[in-house]
Coordinates of C-alpha atoms in Angstrom, one line a residue:
Chain K
M1 CA -39.8 -26.2 8.8
S2 CA -37.5 -29.1 9.7
D3 CA -34.3 -27.3 8.8
A4 CA -34.8 -24.4 11.2
P5 CA -33.1 -26.1 14.1
V6 CA -30.3 -27.2 11.9
V7 CA -29.6 -23.6 10.9
L8 CA -29.8 -22.6 14.5
E9 CA -27.3 -25.2 15.5
R10 CA -24.9 -24.2 12.7
R11 CA -25.1 -20.6 13.9
D12 CA -24.4 -21.8 17.4
N13 CA -21.3 -23.6 16.2
L14 CA -20.1 -20.6 14.3
W15 CA -20.4 -18.5 17.5
R16 CA -18.6 -21.1 19.5
A17 CA -15.8 -21.3 16.9
A18 CA -15.6 -17.5 16.8
L19 CA -15.2 -17.3 20.6
G20 CA -12.6 -20.1 20.5
S21 CA -10.5 -18.3 17.9
R22 CA -7.8 -16.4 19.8
S23 CA -6.8 -14.1 17.0
L24 CA -10.5 -13.2 16.3
V25 CA -11.3 -12.4 19.9
I26 CA -8.1 -10.4 20.5
G27 CA -8.4 -8.6 17.2
L28 CA -12.0 -7.8 17.8
A29 CA -11.3 -6.5 21.3
I30 CA -8.5 -4.2 20.1
T31 CA -10.6 -2.9 17.2
L32 CA -13.6 -2.3 19.5
V33 CA -11.5 -0.2 21.9
F34 CA -10.7 2.2 19.1
V35 CA -14.2 2.1 17.6
V36 CA -15.6 2.9 21.0
A37 CA -13.0 5.7 21.5
A38 CA -14.0 7.2 18.2
L39 CA -17.7 7.0 19.0
V40 CA -17.3 8.4 22.5
S41 CA -15.2 11.3 21.0
L42 CA -18.4 12.4 19.2
A43 CA -20.0 13.3 22.5
W44 CA -17.2 13.7 24.9
T45 CA -13.4 14.1 25.1
P46 CA -11.3 14.6 28.2
Y47 CA -10.2 18.0 26.9
D48 CA -11.2 20.2 24.0
V49 CA -8.9 19.4 21.1
T50 CA -9.4 22.7 19.4
K51 CA -8.2 24.7 22.4
L52 CA -4.5 25.5 22.5
A53 CA -2.7 25.8 25.8
I54 CA 0.9 26.7 25.1
A55 CA 1.6 27.1 28.8
I56 CA 1.3 23.3 29.3
K57 CA 2.8 22.2 26.0
L58 CA 4.8 18.9 25.7
R59 CA 4.0 17.7 29.2
P60 CA 4.8 14.0 29.7
P61 CA 2.0 11.6 30.7
S62 CA 0.5 12.5 34.1
P63 CA -2.7 11.8 36.1
E64 CA -4.3 15.0 34.5
H65 CA -3.2 14.2 31.0
W66 CA -2.8 10.4 30.7
F67 CA -0.9 10.5 27.4
G68 CA 0.7 14.0 28.0
T69 CA 0.2 17.0 25.9
D70 CA 1.4 17.9 22.4
I71 CA 3.4 20.9 21.0
F72 CA 0.3 23.1 21.3
G73 CA -0.6 21.9 24.8
R74 CA -3.5 19.8 23.6
D75 CA -4.4 16.6 25.4
I76 CA -3.0 13.7 23.5
L77 CA -5.6 11.2 24.7
A78 CA -8.3 13.5 23.4
M79 CA -6.4 13.9 20.1
I80 CA -6.1 10.1 19.8
M81 CA -9.8 9.7 20.3
V82 CA -10.7 12.2 17.7
G83 CA -7.9 10.9 15.4
A84 CA -9.4 7.4 15.7
R85 CA -12.6 8.9 14.3
T86 CA -10.8 10.4 11.3
S87 CA -8.8 7.2 10.6
I88 CA -11.8 4.9 10.9
A89 CA -14.1 7.1 8.9
V90 CA -11.5 7.5 6.1
A91 CA -10.7 3.8 6.0
V92 CA -14.3 2.6 6.2
I93 CA -15.6 4.9 3.4
A94 CA -12.6 4.0 1.3
V95 CA -13.3 0.3 1.7
G96 CA -16.9 1.0 1.0
I97 CA -16.0 2.7 -2.3
G98 CA -13.8 -0.3 -3.2
I99 CA -16.7 -2.7 -2.5
V100 CA -19.5 -0.7 -4.1
L101 CA -17.6 -0.1 -7.3
G102 CA -15.2 -3.1 -7.4
V103 CA -17.6 -6.0 -6.6
P104 CA -20.1 -5.2 -9.3
L105 CA -17.3 -4.8 -11.8
G106 CA -15.8 -8.1 -10.8
L107 CA -19.2 -9.9 -11.0
A108 CA -19.8 -8.4 -14.4
A109 CA -16.4 -9.4 -15.6
A110 CA -17.1 -13.0 -14.4
T111 CA -20.5 -13.2 -16.2
L112 CA -18.8 -11.7 -19.4
R113 CA -16.0 -14.2 -19.1
G114 CA -13.8 -14.3 -22.1
T115 CA -15.6 -11.5 -23.9
L116 CA -14.3 -8.0 -24.7
G117 CA -16.2 -6.6 -21.8
D118 CA -14.3 -8.9 -19.4
E119 CA -11.0 -7.9 -21.0
V120 CA -11.7 -4.2 -20.8
I121 CA -12.8 -4.4 -17.1
M122 CA -9.8 -6.4 -16.1
R123 CA -7.2 -4.4 -18.0
G124 CA -8.7 -1.2 -16.5
N125 CA -8.1 -2.8 -13.1
D126 CA -4.5 -3.6 -14.0
L127 CA -4.1 0.0 -14.9
I128 CA -5.4 1.3 -11.6
F129 CA -3.2 -1.3 -9.9
A130 CA -0.1 0.3 -11.4
F131 CA -0.8 3.5 -9.4
P132 CA 0.1 3.0 -5.7
A133 CA -2.4 4.7 -3.4
L134 CA 0.1 7.4 -2.7
L135 CA 0.5 8.3 -6.3
I136 CA -3.3 8.5 -6.8
A137 CA -3.4 10.8 -3.7
I138 CA -0.6 12.9 -5.2
L139 CA -2.4 13.3 -8.5
I140 CA -5.8 14.1 -6.8
T141 CA -4.1 16.5 -4.4
A142 CA -2.3 18.2 -7.2
V143 CA -5.7 18.9 -8.8
F144 CA -8.1 19.5 -5.9
G145 CA -5.7 20.3 -3.0
P146 CA -5.2 18.2 0.1
G147 CA -8.0 17.1 2.4
A148 CA -9.7 14.1 4.1
V149 CA -12.2 13.7 1.3
N150 CA -9.4 13.5 -1.3
A151 CA -7.6 10.9 0.9
I152 CA -10.8 8.9 1.0
I153 CA -11.1 9.0 -2.8
A154 CA -7.4 8.1 -3.4
I155 CA -7.6 5.1 -1.0
G156 CA -11.0 4.2 -2.4
I157 CA -9.8 4.1 -6.0
F158 CA -6.9 2.0 -4.9
N159 CA -9.4 -0.5 -3.4
I160 CA -11.5 -0.9 -6.5
P161 CA -9.3 -3.4 -8.4
V162 CA -8.6 -5.3 -5.2
F163 CA -12.3 -6.1 -4.8
A164 CA -12.9 -6.5 -8.5
R165 CA -10.3 -9.2 -8.9
L166 CA -11.4 -11.0 -5.7
A167 CA -15.1 -11.0 -6.8
R168 CA -14.2 -12.1 -10.4
G169 CA -12.0 -14.9 -9.2
A170 CA -14.5 -16.2 -6.7
A171 CA -17.5 -15.8 -9.0
L172 CA -15.8 -17.6 -11.9
S173 CA -15.5 -20.8 -9.8
L174 CA -19.1 -20.4 -8.6
W175 CA -20.4 -20.1 -12.2
T176 CA -19.4 -23.8 -12.8
R177 CA -21.3 -25.0 -9.7
E178 CA -24.5 -27.0 -10.0
F179 CA -26.7 -24.6 -8.1
V180 CA -25.9 -21.8 -10.5
M181 CA -26.5 -24.2 -13.4
S182 CA -29.9 -25.0 -12.1
A183 CA -30.7 -21.4 -11.6
R184 CA -29.8 -20.8 -15.3
V185 CA -31.9 -23.8 -16.3
A186 CA -34.8 -22.2 -14.3
G187 CA -34.5 -19.3 -16.6
K188 CA -32.9 -16.7 -14.4
G189 CA -30.8 -14.0 -16.1
R190 CA -27.1 -13.5 -15.6
A191 CA -27.4 -10.3 -13.6
R192 CA -30.1 -11.9 -11.4
I193 CA -27.9 -15.0 -10.8
S194 CA -25.0 -12.8 -9.9
I195 CA -27.0 -10.9 -7.3
E196 CA -29.1 -13.8 -5.9
H197 CA -26.7 -16.7 -6.0
I198 CA -23.1 -15.5 -6.6
L199 CA -23.0 -12.5 -4.3
P200 CA -24.3 -14.3 -1.1
N201 CA -21.7 -16.9 -1.6
I202 CA -18.7 -14.6 -1.8
T203 CA -19.8 -12.4 1.2
N204 CA -17.4 -14.2 3.5
L205 CA -14.5 -13.6 1.2
L206 CA -15.5 -9.9 0.9
I207 CA -15.7 -9.5 4.7
V208 CA -12.2 -11.0 5.2
Q209 CA -10.7 -8.9 2.4
G210 CA -12.6 -5.9 3.7
T211 CA -11.0 -6.2 7.1
I212 CA -7.5 -6.4 5.5
Q213 CA -8.2 -3.4 3.2
F214 CA -9.6 -1.6 6.3
S215 CA -6.2 -2.0 8.0
L216 CA -4.3 -1.0 4.9
G217 CA -6.6 2.1 4.7
I218 CA -5.7 3.1 8.3
L219 CA -2.0 2.9 7.3
A220 CA -2.5 4.8 4.1
E221 CA -4.5 7.5 5.8
A222 CA -1.8 7.9 8.4
A223 CA 0.9 8.1 5.7
L224 CA -1.1 10.6 3.6
S225 CA -1.8 12.9 6.6
Y226 CA 1.8 12.6 7.7
V227 CA 3.0 14.1 4.4
G228 CA 0.2 16.7 4.5
L229 CA -2.1 15.2 1.9
G230 CA -4.8 14.0 4.3
A231 CA -7.1 15.6 6.8
Q232 CA -6.1 19.2 7.3
P233 CA -5.9 21.2 10.6
P234 CA -7.8 21.6 12.8
I235 CA -9.1 18.0 12.3
P236 CA -6.8 15.8 14.4
S237 CA -5.4 12.8 12.6
W238 CA -2.8 10.3 13.8
G239 CA -0.5 10.9 10.8
R240 CA -0.4 14.6 11.3
M241 CA 0.2 14.2 15.1
L242 CA 3.3 12.3 14.1
S243 CA 4.5 14.9 11.6
E244 CA 4.0 17.6 14.3
A245 CA 5.8 15.5 16.8
Q246 CA 8.8 14.8 14.6
T247 CA 10.8 17.9 15.3
M248 CA 10.1 17.5 19.1
I249 CA 11.0 13.9 19.3
S250 CA 14.2 14.4 21.3
I251 CA 12.5 16.5 24.0
A252 CA 9.1 14.9 24.0
P253 CA 9.3 11.4 22.6
H254 CA 5.8 10.6 24.0
T255 CA 4.2 12.9 21.4
A256 CA 5.6 10.6 18.6
I257 CA 5.3 7.2 20.4
I258 CA 1.7 7.4 21.4
P259 CA 0.0 8.2 18.1
G260 CA 2.3 5.6 16.4
L261 CA 1.2 3.0 18.9
A262 CA -2.4 3.8 18.2
I263 CA -1.9 3.1 14.5
V264 CA 0.0 -0.1 15.2
L265 CA -2.6 -1.4 17.6
T266 CA -5.5 -0.6 15.3
V267 CA -3.9 -2.2 12.3
L268 CA -2.8 -5.2 14.4
G269 CA -6.3 -5.6 15.7
L270 CA -7.8 -5.5 12.3
N271 CA -5.2 -8.0 10.9
L272 CA -5.8 -10.4 13.7
M273 CA -9.5 -10.1 13.2
G274 CA -9.0 -10.8 9.4
D275 CA -7.0 -13.9 10.2
G276 CA -9.5 -15.1 12.6
L277 CA -12.4 -14.5 10.3
R278 CA -10.6 -16.3 7.4
D279 CA -10.0 -19.4 9.6
L280 CA -13.6 -19.3 10.8
F281 CA -15.1 -19.0 7.3
D282 CA -12.7 -21.4 5.6
P283 CA -11.0 -23.9 7.9
R284 CA -9.2 -25.4 4.9
L285 CA -7.1 -22.2 4.6
R286 CA -5.9 -22.7 8.2
R287 CA -3.1 -24.9 7.0
S288 CA -1.5 -22.5 4.7
R289 CA -2.4 -19.1 6.2
L290 CA 0.1 -16.3 5.7
Chain D
M1 CA 8.0 -18.5 -25.5
S2 CA 8.1 -15.9 -28.3
A3 CA 4.3 -15.7 -28.6
F4 CA 4.1 -15.2 -24.8
F5 CA 6.8 -12.6 -24.9
V6 CA 5.2 -10.6 -27.8
K7 CA 1.9 -10.7 -26.0
R8 CA 3.4 -9.4 -22.8
V9 CA 5.3 -6.6 -24.7
I10 CA 2.2 -5.5 -26.4
S11 CA 0.3 -5.3 -23.1
L12 CA 3.3 -3.5 -21.6
I13 CA 3.1 -0.8 -24.3
L14 CA -0.7 -0.5 -24.0
S15 CA -0.5 -0.1 -20.2
L16 CA 2.1 2.6 -20.6
I17 CA 0.0 4.5 -23.1
A18 CA -3.1 4.2 -20.9
A19 CA -1.3 5.3 -17.8
S20 CA 0.2 8.3 -19.6
V21 CA -3.3 9.3 -20.9
V22 CA -4.8 9.1 -17.4
I23 CA -2.0 11.1 -15.8
F24 CA -2.1 13.7 -18.6
L25 CA -5.9 14.1 -18.4
V26 CA -6.1 14.2 -14.6
L27 CA -3.6 17.0 -14.5
E28 CA -5.2 18.8 -17.4
V29 CA -8.4 19.4 -15.4
V30 CA -6.4 21.2 -12.7
P31 CA -7.9 24.6 -11.8
G32 CA -5.5 27.5 -11.9
D33 CA -3.2 28.7 -14.6
P34 CA 0.5 27.8 -14.0
A35 CA 1.6 30.8 -16.0
A36 CA -0.5 33.2 -13.8
F37 CA 0.8 31.4 -10.8
M38 CA 4.5 31.9 -11.8
L39 CA 4.1 35.5 -12.5
G40 CA 2.1 36.3 -9.3
I41 CA -1.3 37.8 -8.6
N42 CA -0.5 41.3 -10.0
A43 CA 0.9 40.1 -13.3
D44 CA 0.1 41.8 -16.6
P45 CA -2.5 39.7 -18.5
Q46 CA -0.4 40.1 -21.7
A47 CA 2.7 38.8 -19.9
V48 CA 0.7 35.8 -18.7
E49 CA -0.6 35.1 -22.2
A50 CA 3.0 35.4 -23.6
L51 CA 4.2 32.9 -20.9
R52 CA 1.3 30.6 -21.7
D53 CA 2.5 30.6 -25.3
Q54 CA 6.1 30.0 -24.3
L55 CA 5.1 27.1 -22.1
G56 CA 3.0 25.6 -24.9
L57 CA -0.2 25.9 -22.8
N58 CA -2.2 27.4 -25.6
A59 CA -1.8 24.4 -28.0
P60 CA -4.8 22.0 -28.4
L61 CA -5.1 19.2 -25.9
V62 CA -4.1 16.3 -28.3
E63 CA -1.1 18.2 -29.5
R64 CA 0.1 18.9 -26.0
Y65 CA -0.3 15.3 -25.1
F66 CA 1.8 14.1 -28.0
T67 CA 4.4 16.8 -27.4
W68 CA 4.7 15.6 -23.8
V69 CA 4.9 11.9 -24.7
F70 CA 7.4 12.3 -27.5
G71 CA 9.4 14.5 -25.2
L72 CA 9.4 11.7 -22.5
M73 CA 10.7 9.2 -25.1
R74 CA 13.6 11.5 -25.9
G75 CA 14.2 12.1 -22.2
E76 CA 12.9 15.7 -22.4
F77 CA 10.4 16.2 -19.7
G78 CA 9.9 20.0 -20.2
T79 CA 11.0 22.9 -18.1
S80 CA 10.0 23.2 -14.4
Y81 CA 7.7 26.2 -13.9
T82 CA 9.4 27.2 -10.7
Y83 CA 13.0 26.0 -10.9
R84 CA 13.3 27.1 -14.6
V85 CA 15.6 24.2 -15.3
P86 CA 14.8 21.1 -17.3
V87 CA 12.7 18.6 -15.3
A88 CA 14.8 15.8 -16.6
E89 CA 17.8 17.3 -14.7
L90 CA 15.8 17.7 -11.5
I91 CA 14.6 14.1 -11.7
A92 CA 18.0 12.7 -12.5
D93 CA 19.5 14.4 -9.5
R94 CA 16.7 13.1 -7.1
L95 CA 16.7 9.7 -8.7
W96 CA 20.2 9.2 -7.4
V97 CA 18.7 9.3 -3.9
S98 CA 15.4 7.6 -4.3
L99 CA 16.4 4.7 -6.5
P100 CA 19.5 3.6 -4.4
L101 CA 17.2 3.9 -1.3
A102 CA 14.6 1.6 -2.7
I103 CA 17.1 -0.9 -3.9
Y104 CA 19.0 -0.8 -0.6
A105 CA 15.7 -1.5 1.2
L106 CA 14.8 -4.3 -1.2
V107 CA 18.1 -6.0 -0.6
L108 CA 17.8 -5.6 3.1
S109 CA 14.2 -6.9 3.1
T110 CA 15.2 -9.9 1.1
L111 CA 18.3 -10.7 3.2
I112 CA 16.1 -10.6 6.4
A113 CA 13.0 -12.3 5.0
F114 CA 14.4 -15.3 3.2
P115 CA 16.3 -16.9 6.1
V116 CA 13.6 -16.0 8.6
G117 CA 10.8 -17.4 6.4
I118 CA 12.8 -20.6 5.7
I119 CA 13.7 -21.2 9.3
A120 CA 10.0 -20.6 10.3
A121 CA 8.8 -23.1 7.7
A122 CA 11.5 -25.7 8.3
R123 CA 10.8 -25.7 12.1
R124 CA 7.1 -25.3 11.9
N125 CA 5.3 -24.7 15.2
S126 CA 8.6 -24.4 17.0
L127 CA 9.4 -21.5 19.3
A128 CA 11.3 -19.9 16.4
D129 CA 8.3 -20.2 14.1
V130 CA 5.9 -18.7 16.7
T131 CA 8.3 -15.8 17.4
V132 CA 8.6 -15.1 13.7
M133 CA 4.9 -15.1 13.2
G134 CA 4.3 -12.9 16.1
A135 CA 7.1 -10.5 15.2
T136 CA 6.0 -10.2 11.5
Q137 CA 2.4 -9.6 12.6
F138 CA 3.7 -6.5 14.4
G139 CA 6.1 -5.6 11.5
I140 CA 3.1 -5.5 9.1
A141 CA 1.2 -3.2 11.4
V142 CA 4.0 -0.7 11.8
P143 CA 3.9 2.4 9.6
N144 CA 7.3 2.8 8.1
F145 CA 7.6 6.5 8.7
W146 CA 6.8 6.0 12.4
F147 CA 9.4 3.2 12.6
A148 CA 11.8 5.6 10.9
M149 CA 11.2 8.2 13.7
L150 CA 11.8 5.6 16.3
L151 CA 15.1 4.6 14.6
V152 CA 16.1 8.3 14.7
L153 CA 15.2 8.5 18.4
V154 CA 17.3 5.4 19.2
F155 CA 20.2 5.5 16.7
S156 CA 20.7 9.2 16.0
I157 CA 19.5 11.0 19.2
S158 CA 20.4 8.5 21.9
L159 CA 23.3 6.5 20.5
R160 CA 24.5 9.0 17.9
W161 CA 25.5 6.3 15.5
F162 CA 23.9 7.9 12.5
S163 CA 22.9 11.4 11.5
A164 CA 19.2 12.2 12.0
G165 CA 18.8 13.2 8.3
G166 CA 20.2 14.9 5.3
F167 CA 22.3 13.5 2.5
P168 CA 25.9 14.3 1.9
G169 CA 25.7 13.4 -1.8
W170 CA 27.5 10.7 -3.7
D171 CA 30.5 13.1 -4.1
A172 CA 31.2 12.6 -0.4
G173 CA 32.0 9.0 -1.1
A174 CA 29.9 5.8 -1.4
Y175 CA 30.4 5.0 2.3
E176 CA 29.1 8.3 3.6
A177 CA 26.2 8.2 1.2
M178 CA 25.2 4.6 2.1
R179 CA 25.5 5.5 5.7
A180 CA 23.1 8.3 5.3
L181 CA 20.7 5.9 3.5
T182 CA 21.0 3.1 6.1
L183 CA 18.3 4.2 8.6
P184 CA 15.9 5.1 5.9
A185 CA 16.5 1.8 4.2
V186 CA 16.0 -0.2 7.4
A187 CA 12.8 1.7 8.1
L188 CA 11.5 0.9 4.6
A189 CA 12.7 -2.7 4.7
L190 CA 11.3 -4.0 8.0
P191 CA 7.6 -3.8 7.2
Q192 CA 8.2 -5.2 3.8
A193 CA 10.5 -8.0 5.2
S194 CA 7.6 -9.0 7.5
I195 CA 5.3 -9.5 4.6
L196 CA 8.0 -11.3 2.5
A197 CA 9.0 -13.6 5.4
R198 CA 5.3 -14.7 5.8
V199 CA 5.0 -15.3 2.1
M200 CA 8.2 -17.3 2.0
R201 CA 7.1 -19.3 5.0
S202 CA 3.7 -20.2 3.6
S203 CA 5.0 -20.9 0.2
L204 CA 7.7 -23.2 1.6
L205 CA 5.1 -25.0 3.8
D206 CA 3.1 -25.7 0.6
T207 CA 6.1 -27.1 -1.3
L208 CA 7.3 -29.1 1.7
G209 CA 4.0 -31.0 1.5
E210 CA 4.4 -31.8 -2.1
D211 CA 5.0 -35.4 -3.4
Y212 CA 8.4 -34.5 -5.0
V213 CA 9.8 -33.5 -1.7
R214 CA 8.7 -36.8 -0.2
T215 CA 10.2 -38.6 -3.2
A216 CA 13.4 -36.8 -2.7
R217 CA 13.4 -37.9 1.0
A218 CA 12.6 -41.5 -0.1
K219 CA 15.5 -41.4 -2.5
G220 CA 17.8 -40.9 0.5
L221 CA 18.2 -37.1 0.7
T222 CA 18.5 -35.7 4.1
R223 CA 15.8 -33.3 5.4
S224 CA 18.0 -30.3 4.7
Q225 CA 19.0 -31.5 1.3
A226 CA 15.4 -32.0 0.3
L227 CA 14.6 -28.6 1.7
W228 CA 17.3 -26.7 -0.1
R229 CA 17.4 -28.5 -3.4
H230 CA 13.7 -29.1 -4.0
A231 CA 11.4 -27.2 -1.7
V232 CA 13.1 -23.8 -1.4
R233 CA 13.7 -23.5 -5.2
N234 CA 10.0 -24.2 -6.0
A235 CA 8.8 -22.0 -3.1
L236 CA 10.6 -19.0 -4.7
I237 CA 8.1 -18.6 -7.5
P238 CA 5.3 -16.9 -5.6
V239 CA 7.9 -15.1 -3.5
L240 CA 9.3 -13.5 -6.6
T241 CA 5.9 -12.0 -7.5
I242 CA 5.6 -10.4 -4.1
L243 CA 9.2 -9.1 -4.4
G244 CA 8.3 -7.5 -7.7
L245 CA 5.2 -5.9 -6.2
Q246 CA 7.2 -4.7 -3.2
F247 CA 9.5 -2.7 -5.4
S248 CA 6.7 -0.4 -6.3
F249 CA 5.7 -0.1 -2.7
L250 CA 9.3 0.7 -1.8
L251 CA 9.5 3.4 -4.4
A252 CA 6.3 4.9 -3.1
G253 CA 7.4 4.4 0.5
A254 CA 10.7 6.0 -0.3
I255 CA 8.8 9.2 -1.1
I256 CA 7.4 9.3 2.4
I257 CA 10.5 8.2 4.2
E258 CA 12.5 10.9 2.5
N259 CA 10.4 13.3 4.5
V260 CA 11.5 11.9 7.8
F261 CA 15.2 12.1 7.0
F262 CA 15.1 15.3 4.9
L263 CA 16.6 13.4 1.9
P264 CA 16.6 15.3 -1.4
G265 CA 14.8 12.6 -3.4
L266 CA 11.8 12.3 -5.7
G267 CA 9.4 12.6 -2.8
R268 CA 10.6 16.0 -1.7
L269 CA 10.6 17.1 -5.3
V270 CA 7.0 16.0 -5.9
F271 CA 5.6 17.5 -2.7
Q272 CA 7.3 20.8 -3.5
G273 CA 5.8 20.5 -7.0
I274 CA 2.3 20.2 -5.5
T275 CA 2.6 23.2 -3.2
Q276 CA 4.2 25.3 -5.8
R277 CA 1.8 24.1 -8.5
D278 CA 4.7 23.0 -10.6
L279 CA 2.5 20.5 -12.4
I280 CA 5.0 19.5 -15.0
V281 CA 7.3 18.2 -12.2
V282 CA 4.4 16.3 -10.6
K283 CA 3.3 14.9 -13.9
S284 CA 6.8 13.7 -14.8
V285 CA 7.6 12.2 -11.4
V286 CA 4.3 10.3 -11.2
M287 CA 4.7 9.1 -14.8
L288 CA 8.2 7.9 -14.0
L289 CA 7.0 6.0 -10.9
V290 CA 4.1 4.4 -12.7
F291 CA 6.4 3.5 -15.5
A292 CA 8.7 1.8 -13.0
V293 CA 5.8 -0.1 -11.5
I294 CA 4.5 -1.3 -14.9
L295 CA 8.0 -2.2 -16.0
V296 CA 8.8 -4.2 -12.8
T297 CA 5.5 -6.1 -13.2
F298 CA 6.4 -6.9 -16.7
L299 CA 9.9 -8.1 -15.7
V300 CA 8.4 -10.3 -12.9
D301 CA 6.0 -11.9 -15.4
I302 CA 8.8 -12.7 -17.8
A303 CA 11.0 -14.0 -15.0
Y304 CA 8.0 -16.1 -13.8
A305 CA 7.6 -17.6 -17.3
V306 CA 11.3 -18.4 -17.5
A307 CA 11.2 -20.1 -14.1
D308 CA 8.0 -22.0 -14.7
P309 CA 7.4 -23.3 -18.3
R310 CA 3.8 -24.3 -17.4
L311 CA 2.8 -20.6 -17.2
R312 CA 4.1 -19.9 -20.7
R313 CA 1.8 -22.4 -22.2
Q314 CA -1.2 -21.2 -20.1
H315 CA -0.9 -17.6 -21.1
A316 CA 0.4 -17.8 -24.7

């Protein structure tokens, strides 16, 4: 019973530190703006993004259309909101795939340290690592055709070795710690120790890496839909908004500038959040942060 | 050294074999018959069958794999389904755009990142450092193809300094060709330079805190002597790894940037290959790029071991 207040106090400190971290607060605020925009777009958008209105195409920003209209006369604000949904959904699921498949592989490799199993898992990871996400996407698209789901799979596969390596590295150092030793002495199996003792202790690392991969996922999704390998029409996506704007850039620069800014801000927000979280979880890293 | 080298070469070969098997198998499961596609919907089934034979599509899986791989080794990639010319020729042509572009970008990114990273670390927490950290935070978040579009908007459309796209070919002279590659290379380089500058800075901050730098100062070296002779040299090791990794990102990035500038590089080739179901082109280009990534990783490992003898002993 006596340690309850201690825990409470620690949590209090964590919150205070979180609110005191400028990059965390700014990053979180930017990210929330886009998450909220994406959620709101599920129920409401200022205009219908599926309705084309050629008569009012390429209008610059105005009180009626805050961000102007695109080449088909669609409201760019509404497109950005729905595009946020596509970007966030693709990136979140892709990070999810990386965590769900990569972390168990990394944990397994750590428990099998030095055996053939470890070697096979890690060499398999190296192999995937040799395929940039774009090449995976090209291969998948060549087989199944372009689409948001294939973009998710491509980015997800790319994420697997990232999380596997992280989990293995962190788990290896934990396996030498006393609390893991005592769990082994108590007779717990390796798998159970991995889940009950190792995993909770690497969660912070996974959250930080997850934030970084999330931002990379947003960039990758944008690049894939820009070259036509991502979400297909009529689903709005930031990357395709850019490719549609490209030919019109000299007469309607806003059609290219606004979706690009949306990508930059989202990625910036996530990166700042990642930096802030890393400092928060591990103050020792603050000195040498990238 | 030799044991380490042999081990690395073996793992290089194994990686290449594994990658080729993966690429081959993935493209083998492709639905749709390239022969039927080439001849159109109304093709005579017998003609399709004859073409399948001619393309070697009727041979057993294993045989086709080995035919492909041994062909690759001899530089014979097969014949493009749609262009009806050897894929090797197509790739060689396009490589003369993509490879110079990636190298150009790599050089630019290094030229920008090194001084910037060193200044930021040497003057830690100064205005210069804070500016660099802020600017690079932005640089990392900018998609290179969007940055490319902004460059076109400013330097081609408004200022008219560069053409908005296209490639005159190396026959037009090195100057004209490099000029056409300049905006694409800058677009590719800037986000990479941001990452590299940050790595350089943090690596240098680490070495600046080391005892040998303090010893050098105690010996009577000036701050900048200690920085250049001891700290920067040692800080380069992790930077080298990132530089190697970046080359593969630059090659992949080049594929996308080529789209913005309508450059006839590997990217255009592979995307056309996808839409036209010219799978032999897709297969060859992807294999080539993966080969490049694996090879660069290998070279970085070797360079690493040459630079730092401790690593040789650890891995051997």
